XYZ file of C-alpha atoms in Angstrom:
564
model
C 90.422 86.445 148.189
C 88.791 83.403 147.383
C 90.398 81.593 144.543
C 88.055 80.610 141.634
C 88.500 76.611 141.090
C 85.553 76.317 138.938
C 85.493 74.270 135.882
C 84.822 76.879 132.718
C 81.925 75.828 130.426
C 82.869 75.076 126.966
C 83.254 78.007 124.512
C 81.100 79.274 122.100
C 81.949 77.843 118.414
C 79.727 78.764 115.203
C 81.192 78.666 111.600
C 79.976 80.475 108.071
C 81.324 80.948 104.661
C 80.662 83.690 102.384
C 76.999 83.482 101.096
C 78.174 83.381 97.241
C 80.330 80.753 94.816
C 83.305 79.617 96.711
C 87.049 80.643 95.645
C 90.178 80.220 96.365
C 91.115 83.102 98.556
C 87.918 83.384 100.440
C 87.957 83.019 104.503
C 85.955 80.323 106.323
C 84.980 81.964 109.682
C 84.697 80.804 113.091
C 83.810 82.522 116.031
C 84.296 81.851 119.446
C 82.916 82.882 122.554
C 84.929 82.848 125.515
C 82.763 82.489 128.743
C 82.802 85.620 130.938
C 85.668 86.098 133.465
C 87.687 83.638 131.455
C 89.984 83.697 129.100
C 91.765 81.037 127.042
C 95.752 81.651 126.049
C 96.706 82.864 122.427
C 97.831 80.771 119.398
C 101.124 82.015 120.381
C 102.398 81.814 124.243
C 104.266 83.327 126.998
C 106.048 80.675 128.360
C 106.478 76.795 127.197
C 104.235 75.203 129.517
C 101.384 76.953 128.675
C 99.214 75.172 126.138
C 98.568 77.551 123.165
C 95.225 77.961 121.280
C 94.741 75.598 118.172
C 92.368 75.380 115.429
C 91.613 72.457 112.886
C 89.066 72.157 110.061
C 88.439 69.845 106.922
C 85.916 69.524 104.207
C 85.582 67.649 101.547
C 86.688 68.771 98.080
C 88.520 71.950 100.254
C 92.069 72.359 100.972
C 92.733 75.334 103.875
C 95.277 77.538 104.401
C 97.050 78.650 107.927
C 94.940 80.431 110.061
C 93.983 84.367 110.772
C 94.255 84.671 114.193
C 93.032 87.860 115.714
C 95.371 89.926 117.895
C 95.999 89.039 121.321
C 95.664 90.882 124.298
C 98.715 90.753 127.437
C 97.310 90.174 130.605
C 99.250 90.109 134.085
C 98.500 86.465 135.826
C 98.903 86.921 139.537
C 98.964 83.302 140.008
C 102.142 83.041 137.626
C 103.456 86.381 138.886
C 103.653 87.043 134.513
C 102.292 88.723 131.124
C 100.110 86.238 129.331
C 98.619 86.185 125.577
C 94.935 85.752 125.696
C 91.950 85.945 123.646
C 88.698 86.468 125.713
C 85.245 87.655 124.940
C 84.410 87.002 121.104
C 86.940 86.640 118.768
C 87.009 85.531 114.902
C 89.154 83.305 113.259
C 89.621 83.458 109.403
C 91.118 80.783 107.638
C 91.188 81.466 103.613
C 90.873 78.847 101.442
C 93.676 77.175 99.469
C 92.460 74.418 96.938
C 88.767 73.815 95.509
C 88.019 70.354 93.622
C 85.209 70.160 91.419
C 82.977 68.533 93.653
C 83.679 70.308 97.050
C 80.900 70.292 99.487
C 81.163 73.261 101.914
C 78.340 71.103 104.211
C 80.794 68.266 105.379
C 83.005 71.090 107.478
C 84.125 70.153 110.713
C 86.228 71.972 113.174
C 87.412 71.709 116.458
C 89.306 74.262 118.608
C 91.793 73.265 121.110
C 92.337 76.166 123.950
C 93.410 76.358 127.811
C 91.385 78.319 129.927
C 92.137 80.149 132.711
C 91.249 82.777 135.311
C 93.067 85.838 136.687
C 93.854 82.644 139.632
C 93.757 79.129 138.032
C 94.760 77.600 134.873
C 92.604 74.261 134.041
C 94.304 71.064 131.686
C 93.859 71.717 128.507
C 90.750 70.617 126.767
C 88.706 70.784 122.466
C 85.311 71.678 121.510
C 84.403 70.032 118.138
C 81.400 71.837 115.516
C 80.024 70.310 112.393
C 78.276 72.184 110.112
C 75.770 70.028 108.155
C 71.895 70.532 107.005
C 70.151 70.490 109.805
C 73.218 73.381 112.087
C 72.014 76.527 112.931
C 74.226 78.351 111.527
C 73.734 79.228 107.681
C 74.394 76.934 105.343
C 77.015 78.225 102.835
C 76.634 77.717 99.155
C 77.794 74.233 97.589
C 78.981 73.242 94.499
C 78.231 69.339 93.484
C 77.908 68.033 90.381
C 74.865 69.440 89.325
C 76.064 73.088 90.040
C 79.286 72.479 88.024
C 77.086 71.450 85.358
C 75.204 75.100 85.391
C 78.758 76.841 85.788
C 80.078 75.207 82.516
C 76.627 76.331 80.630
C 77.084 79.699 81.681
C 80.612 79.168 80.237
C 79.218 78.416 77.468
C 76.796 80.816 76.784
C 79.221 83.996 78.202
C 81.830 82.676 75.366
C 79.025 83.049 72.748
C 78.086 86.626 74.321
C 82.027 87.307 73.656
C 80.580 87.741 69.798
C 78.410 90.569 70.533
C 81.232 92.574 72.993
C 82.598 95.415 71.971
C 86.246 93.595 71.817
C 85.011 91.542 69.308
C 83.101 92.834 67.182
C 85.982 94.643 65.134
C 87.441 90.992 64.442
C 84.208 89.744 62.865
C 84.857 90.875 59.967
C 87.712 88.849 59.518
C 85.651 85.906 59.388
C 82.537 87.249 58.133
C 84.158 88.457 54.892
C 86.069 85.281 53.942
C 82.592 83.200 54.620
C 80.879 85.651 51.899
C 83.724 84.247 49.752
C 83.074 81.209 50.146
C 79.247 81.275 49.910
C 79.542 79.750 46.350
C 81.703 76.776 47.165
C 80.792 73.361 48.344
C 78.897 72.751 51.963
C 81.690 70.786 52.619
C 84.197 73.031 52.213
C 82.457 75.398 54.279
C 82.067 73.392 56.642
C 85.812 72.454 57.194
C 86.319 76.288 57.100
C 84.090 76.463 60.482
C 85.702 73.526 62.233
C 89.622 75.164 61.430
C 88.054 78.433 62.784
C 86.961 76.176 65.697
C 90.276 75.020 66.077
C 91.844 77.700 66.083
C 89.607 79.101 68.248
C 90.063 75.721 71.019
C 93.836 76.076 70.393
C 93.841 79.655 71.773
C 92.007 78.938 74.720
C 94.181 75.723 75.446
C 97.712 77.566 75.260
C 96.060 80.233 77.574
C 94.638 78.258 79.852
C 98.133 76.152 79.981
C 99.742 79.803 80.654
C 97.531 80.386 83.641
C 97.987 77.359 85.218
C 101.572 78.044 84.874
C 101.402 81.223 86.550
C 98.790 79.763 89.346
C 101.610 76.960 89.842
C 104.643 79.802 90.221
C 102.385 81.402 93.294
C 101.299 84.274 90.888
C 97.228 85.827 90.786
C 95.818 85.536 87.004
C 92.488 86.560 85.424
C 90.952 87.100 83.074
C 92.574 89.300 79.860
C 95.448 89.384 81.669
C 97.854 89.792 78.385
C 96.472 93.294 78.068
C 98.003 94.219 81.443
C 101.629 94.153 79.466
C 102.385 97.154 77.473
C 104.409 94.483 75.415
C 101.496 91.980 74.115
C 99.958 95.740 73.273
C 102.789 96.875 71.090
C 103.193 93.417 69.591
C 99.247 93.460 68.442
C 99.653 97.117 67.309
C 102.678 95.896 64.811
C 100.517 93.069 64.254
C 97.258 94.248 63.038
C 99.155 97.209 61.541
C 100.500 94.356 58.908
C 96.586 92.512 58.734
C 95.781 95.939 57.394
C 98.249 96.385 54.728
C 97.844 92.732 53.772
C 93.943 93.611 53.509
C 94.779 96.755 51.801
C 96.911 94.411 49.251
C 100.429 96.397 49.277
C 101.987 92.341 50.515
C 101.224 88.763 50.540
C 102.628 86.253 52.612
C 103.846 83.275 50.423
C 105.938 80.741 50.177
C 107.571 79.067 46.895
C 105.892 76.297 44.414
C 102.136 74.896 44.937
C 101.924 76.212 48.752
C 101.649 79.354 47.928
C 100.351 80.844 51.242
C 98.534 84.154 51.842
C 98.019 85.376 55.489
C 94.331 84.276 55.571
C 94.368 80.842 53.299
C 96.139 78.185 51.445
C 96.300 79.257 47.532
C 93.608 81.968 48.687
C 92.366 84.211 51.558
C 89.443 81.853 52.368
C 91.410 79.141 53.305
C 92.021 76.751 56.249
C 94.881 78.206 57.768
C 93.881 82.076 58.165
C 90.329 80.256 59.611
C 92.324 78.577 61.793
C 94.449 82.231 62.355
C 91.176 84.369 62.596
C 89.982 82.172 65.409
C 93.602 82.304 67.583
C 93.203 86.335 66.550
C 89.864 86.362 67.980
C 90.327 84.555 71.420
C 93.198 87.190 71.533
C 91.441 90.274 71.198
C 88.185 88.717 72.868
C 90.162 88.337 76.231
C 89.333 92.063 77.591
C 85.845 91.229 77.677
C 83.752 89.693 80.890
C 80.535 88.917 79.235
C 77.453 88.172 80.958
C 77.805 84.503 82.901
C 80.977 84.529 81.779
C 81.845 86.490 85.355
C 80.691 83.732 87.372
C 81.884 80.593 85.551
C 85.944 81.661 85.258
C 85.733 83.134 88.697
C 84.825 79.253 89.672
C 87.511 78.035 87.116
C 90.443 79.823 87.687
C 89.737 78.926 91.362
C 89.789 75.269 90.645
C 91.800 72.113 89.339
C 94.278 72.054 86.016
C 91.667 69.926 84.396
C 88.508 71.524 85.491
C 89.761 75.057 84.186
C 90.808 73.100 80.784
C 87.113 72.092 80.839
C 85.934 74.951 81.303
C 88.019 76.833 79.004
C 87.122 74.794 76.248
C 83.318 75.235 76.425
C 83.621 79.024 76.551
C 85.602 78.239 73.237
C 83.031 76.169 71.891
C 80.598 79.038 72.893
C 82.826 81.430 71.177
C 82.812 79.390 67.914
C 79.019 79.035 68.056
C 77.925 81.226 65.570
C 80.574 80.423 62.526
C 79.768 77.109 63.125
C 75.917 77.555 62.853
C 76.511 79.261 59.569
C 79.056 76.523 58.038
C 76.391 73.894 58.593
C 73.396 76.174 57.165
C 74.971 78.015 54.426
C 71.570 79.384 53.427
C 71.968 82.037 56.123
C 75.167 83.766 53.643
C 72.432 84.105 51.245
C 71.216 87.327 52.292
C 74.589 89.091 50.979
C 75.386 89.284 47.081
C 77.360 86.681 45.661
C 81.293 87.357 45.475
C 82.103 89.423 42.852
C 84.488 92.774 42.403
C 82.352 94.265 44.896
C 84.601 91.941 47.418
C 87.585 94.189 46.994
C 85.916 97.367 47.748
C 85.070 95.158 51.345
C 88.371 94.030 51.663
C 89.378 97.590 52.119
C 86.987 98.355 54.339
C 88.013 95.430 56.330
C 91.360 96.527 56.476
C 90.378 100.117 57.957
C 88.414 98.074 60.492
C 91.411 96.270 61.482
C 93.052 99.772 61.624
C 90.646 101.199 64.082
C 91.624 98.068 65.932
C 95.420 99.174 66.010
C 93.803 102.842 67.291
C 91.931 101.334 70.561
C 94.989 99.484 71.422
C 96.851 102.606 70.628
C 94.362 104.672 73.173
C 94.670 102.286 75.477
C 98.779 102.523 75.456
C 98.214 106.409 75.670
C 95.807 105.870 78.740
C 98.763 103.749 80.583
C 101.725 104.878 79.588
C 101.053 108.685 77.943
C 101.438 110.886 75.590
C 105.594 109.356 75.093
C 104.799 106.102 74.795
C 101.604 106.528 72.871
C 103.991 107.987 69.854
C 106.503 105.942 70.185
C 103.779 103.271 69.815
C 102.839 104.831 66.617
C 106.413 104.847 65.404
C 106.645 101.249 65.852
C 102.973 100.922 63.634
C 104.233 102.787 60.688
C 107.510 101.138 61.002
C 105.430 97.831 60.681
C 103.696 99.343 57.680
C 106.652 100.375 56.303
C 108.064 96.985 56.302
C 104.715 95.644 54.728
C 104.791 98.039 51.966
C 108.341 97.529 51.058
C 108.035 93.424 51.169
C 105.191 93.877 48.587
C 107.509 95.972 46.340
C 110.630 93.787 46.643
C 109.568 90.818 47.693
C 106.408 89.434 46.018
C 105.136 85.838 45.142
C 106.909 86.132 41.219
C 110.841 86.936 43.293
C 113.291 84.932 44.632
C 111.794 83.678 47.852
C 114.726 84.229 49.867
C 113.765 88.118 49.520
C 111.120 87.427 51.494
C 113.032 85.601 54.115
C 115.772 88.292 54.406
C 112.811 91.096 54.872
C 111.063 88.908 57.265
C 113.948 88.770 59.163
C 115.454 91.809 59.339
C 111.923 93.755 60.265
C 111.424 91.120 62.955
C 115.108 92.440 64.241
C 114.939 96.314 63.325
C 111.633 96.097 65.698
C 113.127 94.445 68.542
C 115.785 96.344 68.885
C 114.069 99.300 68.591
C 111.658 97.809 71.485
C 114.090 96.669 73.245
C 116.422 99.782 73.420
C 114.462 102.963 72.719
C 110.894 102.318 73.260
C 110.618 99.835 76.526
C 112.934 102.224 78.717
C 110.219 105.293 77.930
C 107.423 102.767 79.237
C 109.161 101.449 82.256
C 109.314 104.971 83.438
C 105.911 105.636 82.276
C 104.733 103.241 84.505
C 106.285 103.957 87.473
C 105.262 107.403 86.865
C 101.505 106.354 86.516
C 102.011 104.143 89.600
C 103.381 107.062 92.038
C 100.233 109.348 90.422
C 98.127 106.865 91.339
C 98.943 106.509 94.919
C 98.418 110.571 95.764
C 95.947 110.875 93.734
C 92.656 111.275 96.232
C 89.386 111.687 94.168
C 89.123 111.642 90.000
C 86.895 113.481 88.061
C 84.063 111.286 88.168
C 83.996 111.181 91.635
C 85.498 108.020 92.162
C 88.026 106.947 94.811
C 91.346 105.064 93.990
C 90.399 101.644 95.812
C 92.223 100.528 98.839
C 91.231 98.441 101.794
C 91.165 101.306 104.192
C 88.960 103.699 101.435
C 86.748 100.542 101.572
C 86.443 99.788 105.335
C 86.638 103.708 106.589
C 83.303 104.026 104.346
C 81.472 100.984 105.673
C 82.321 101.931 109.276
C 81.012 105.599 108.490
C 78.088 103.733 107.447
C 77.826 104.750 104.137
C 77.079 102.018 101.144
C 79.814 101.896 98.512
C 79.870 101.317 94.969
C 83.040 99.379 93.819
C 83.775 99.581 90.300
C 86.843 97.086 89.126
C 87.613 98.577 85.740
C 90.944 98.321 83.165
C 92.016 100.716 79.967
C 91.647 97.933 77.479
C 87.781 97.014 78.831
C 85.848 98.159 76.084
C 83.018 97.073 78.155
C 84.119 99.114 80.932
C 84.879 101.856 79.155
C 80.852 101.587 77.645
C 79.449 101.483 80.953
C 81.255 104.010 82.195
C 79.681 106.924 79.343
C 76.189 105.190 79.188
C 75.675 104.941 82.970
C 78.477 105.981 85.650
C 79.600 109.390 84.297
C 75.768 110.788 84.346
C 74.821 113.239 86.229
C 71.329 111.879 87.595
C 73.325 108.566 88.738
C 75.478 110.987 90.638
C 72.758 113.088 91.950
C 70.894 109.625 93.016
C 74.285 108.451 94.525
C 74.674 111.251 96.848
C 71.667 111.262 98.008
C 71.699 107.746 99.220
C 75.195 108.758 100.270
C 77.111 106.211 98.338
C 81.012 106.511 98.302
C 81.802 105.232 94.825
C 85.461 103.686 94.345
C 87.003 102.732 91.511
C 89.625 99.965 91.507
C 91.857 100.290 88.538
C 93.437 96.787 87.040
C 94.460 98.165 83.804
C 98.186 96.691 85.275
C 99.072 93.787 87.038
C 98.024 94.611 90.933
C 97.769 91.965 93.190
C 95.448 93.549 95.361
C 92.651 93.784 93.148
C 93.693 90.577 91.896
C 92.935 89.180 95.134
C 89.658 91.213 95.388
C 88.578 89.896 92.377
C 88.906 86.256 93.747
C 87.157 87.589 96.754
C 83.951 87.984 94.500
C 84.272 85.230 92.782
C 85.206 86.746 89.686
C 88.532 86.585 87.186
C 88.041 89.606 84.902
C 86.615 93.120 84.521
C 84.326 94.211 84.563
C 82.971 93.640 87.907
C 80.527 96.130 89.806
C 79.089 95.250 93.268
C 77.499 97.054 96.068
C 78.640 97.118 99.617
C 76.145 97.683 102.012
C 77.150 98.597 105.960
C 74.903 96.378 108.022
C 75.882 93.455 105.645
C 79.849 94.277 104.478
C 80.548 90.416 104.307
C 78.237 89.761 101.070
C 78.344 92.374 98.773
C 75.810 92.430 95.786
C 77.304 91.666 92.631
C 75.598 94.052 89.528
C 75.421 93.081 85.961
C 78.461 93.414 83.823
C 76.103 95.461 81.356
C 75.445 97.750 83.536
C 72.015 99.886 83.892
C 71.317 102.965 86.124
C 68.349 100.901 87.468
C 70.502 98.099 88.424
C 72.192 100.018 90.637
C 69.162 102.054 91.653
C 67.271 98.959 92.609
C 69.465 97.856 95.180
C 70.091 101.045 96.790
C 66.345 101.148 97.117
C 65.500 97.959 97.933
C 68.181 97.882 101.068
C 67.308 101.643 102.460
């Protein structure tokens, strides 16, 4: 047989990113095409003097990670009388990102692929082909962030953190705010107007210490998003004893004080209105704001959280800025607290009702403990509320501002112990097996009864093979947001009558707990919190369509007809 002593032309090489925002996490790919009745050997190789396939790429602004390579195939060389590793045909590399800066430029990527080639009777030295992908390549240019993009990112920051206000997380905190503001309609503009830069504060402060905490995690290898402090059944309990106290203290069986002329109360120096509960309301509000993803809120932390210590500080602090929008509007144009009476003894009838708003605070939290850790933890989660209560009640009776002050102390202290110990030893155990219950569940469980199935990779990619679209919904207990989506749109029956017929398998990826594979799915659509809806469609699996986070049956409808 004639031996083939041919020189093989140079491979194949194109390169493409995702078509959205970049993230760390997504995969840069580059496919190569092997010329026919060639092959070239594997990143990994038979014997030593073999010259094993090699990839390198750089961009600027992007940091990579080690490379995907795809699985070889073992071929029997006659000339070296051996099994080889090979790759021949097409075959895709994927190498995920690592590190974004601020100003990355996707367009600047080079690569170049180093490979041996050889027949089935001669191997040839080996030998690189180089590809840049700039403007005027063939291949698709991916999306870029430069300055000016990073300029619309941190607007949308903005704007999502003043959405937060309207969210259902929110909204039974305003009151906090809005009913010491009535108080203070009367007073000076100045002194309202150092009331809205404390809330502010408090506010910034908030969003500082959490962004410090993420960072911290990101540093320590772990995957963080958005609202994750509701993923730990132990911020939950802590907010339930909490707000369980806010509500006696609004109900006015305690104060908080301390001895001579600073005379605290929880929401104010000398009074409720003052600096230091503004500055508390606004920490309390980034808190309980966290479960939310509003509207362009989505797309600027998935960019954030994806980027630089100082960039996500940035950003961070414009969404708090957004956040303190409104209070701030109203401290420098007092004439908008006109349209409520002036204070008077109607203000304690409010107070009250403020106080059973913070209550039916303590009850979501409460439903969401049931939904994650049942019907055991959910009244042992109550126990630890009226406990709380309890201890409220009784420092009003023996400790109030006219007693010795170290009877406050001692009660302080000895509540603060009672409940961690009773945390620590009676109720935490009951969760911890709660959780691992729910976890096992979770894994049998095939189909709920909306129809939806538990997400996993395979669910996902046995769909999109079967050629069938696929609704992913990325959801959590302690989404209010979610949880109103879900009964205005995805539990009707004419979305699931229009689903079916288009033939859409709808999944449901729960991240109610920490899970690091929607974690990492979430970074793979450029997004940090729930919720998050998109739309996989088979002929185009690579770019799925990202929906609204208030959803609408026709935003879903639209794209299901507009991609038939």
């Amino acid at each position: 047989m004639e031996i083939d002593t041919s020189t093989m032309p140079p491979p194949g090489i194109e390169l493409s990113y995702p078509n959205k925002s970049l993230a760390v996490g997504d995969c840069v790919i580059v496919e190569i095409v092997i010329p026919e009745k060639w092959h070239v050997n594997a990143n990994v190789v038979s014997d030593e003097f073999l010259k094993a396939s090699q990839i390198e790429i750089a961009a600027k602004g992007i940091v990579f990670n080690q490379p995907i390579w795809p699985t070889y195939k073992k071929k029997y060389n006659d000339a070296l009388e051996m099994d080889i590793f090979v790759f021949d045909g097409k075959i895709q590399i994927k190498i995920p990102i690592k590190e974004l800066e601020a100003s990355y430029d996707s367009t600047t990527t080079n690569t170049t692929f180093h490979y041996q080639a050889c027949s089935n009777f001669i191997c040839l030295a080996p030998n690189q082909v180089h590809f840049s992908l700039s403007p005027s390549a063939a291949t698709p240019i991916p999306l870029k962030k430069n300055d000016s993009s990073i300029l619309v990112l941190l607007f949308f920051a903005f704007i999502g953190g003043f959405i937060l206000n309207l969210m259902p997380c929110v909204l039974p905190v305003l009151s906090l705010k809005l009913f010491s503001l009535i108080k203070q309609s009367g007073k000076s503009r100045k002194r309202l107007f150092t009331l809205g830069l404390s809330m502010t504060g408090g506010i910034l402060f908030s969003f500082w210490i959490l962004a410090t905490i993420i960072i911290s995690l990101k540093s320590a290898g772990s995957l963080v998003g958005w609202g994750i402090q509701f993923q730990s059944i132990g911020f939950i309990a802590f907010m339930v004893i909490l707000l369980s106290a806010f509500a006696m203290n609004f109900f006015g069986f305690f104060e908080i004080w301390l001895p001579g002329k600073t005379l605290t109360k929880m929401d104010g120096f000398t009074k409720k209105e003052g600096l230091a509960g503004a500055f508390f309301t606004g920490s309390l509000l980034v808190l309980l704001s966290t479960p939310c993803s509003a509207p362009f809120l989505g797309s600027a932390m998935g960019f954030a959280f994806s980027a630089s210590a100082p960039v996500l500080f940035l950003f961070f602090t414009v969404a708090g800025l957004g956040l303190s929008l409104p209070y701030l509007i109203i401290t420098l144009f007092p004439v908008l607290l006109s349209i409520f009476p002036k204070p008077g003894p109607w203000m304690v009838s409010l107070q009250k009702w403020m106080g059973l708003l913070l209550l039916g605070t303590v009850l979501w939290l409460l439903w969401v403990a049931k939904q994650t850790v049942g019907l055991e933890g959910f009244f042992l989660l109550i126990i630890l509320s009226l406990m709380s209560m309890g201890f409220s009640f009784l420092t009003g009776k023996i400790a109030p501002p006219y007693k010795p002050f170290y009877r406050e102390i001692l009660l302080l202290l000895s509540s603060v112990l009672i409940l961690f110990f009773t945390w620590q030893f009676a109720v935490s155990p009951t969760i911890d097996k709660a959780l691992k219950e729910k976890k096992a569940a979770a894994f049998s469980l095939e189909k709920d009864e909306s129809g939806f199935f538990p997400y996993s990779k395979e669910h996902l990619t046995s769909a999109l093979e079967a050629g069938q679209p696929v609704l992913l919904d990325i959801t959590a207990d302690w989404c209010l947001t979610c949880k109103a989506n879900e009964a205005a749109v995805l539990s009707q029956e004419s979305l699931g009558y229009v689903l079916d017929k288009h033939n859409v398998v709808k999944i449901k990826a729960d991240w109610t707990l920490q899970d690091k594979e929607i974690s990492e799915l979430l970074k793979s659509l450029g997004r940090s919190g729930v919720p998050v809806y998109a739309i996989y469609l088979p002929h185009n699996p690579q770019n799925p369509i990202l929906l609204p986070e208030i959803l609408t049956t026709n935003s879903i409808l639209d794209v299901l007809d507009s991609n038939q």
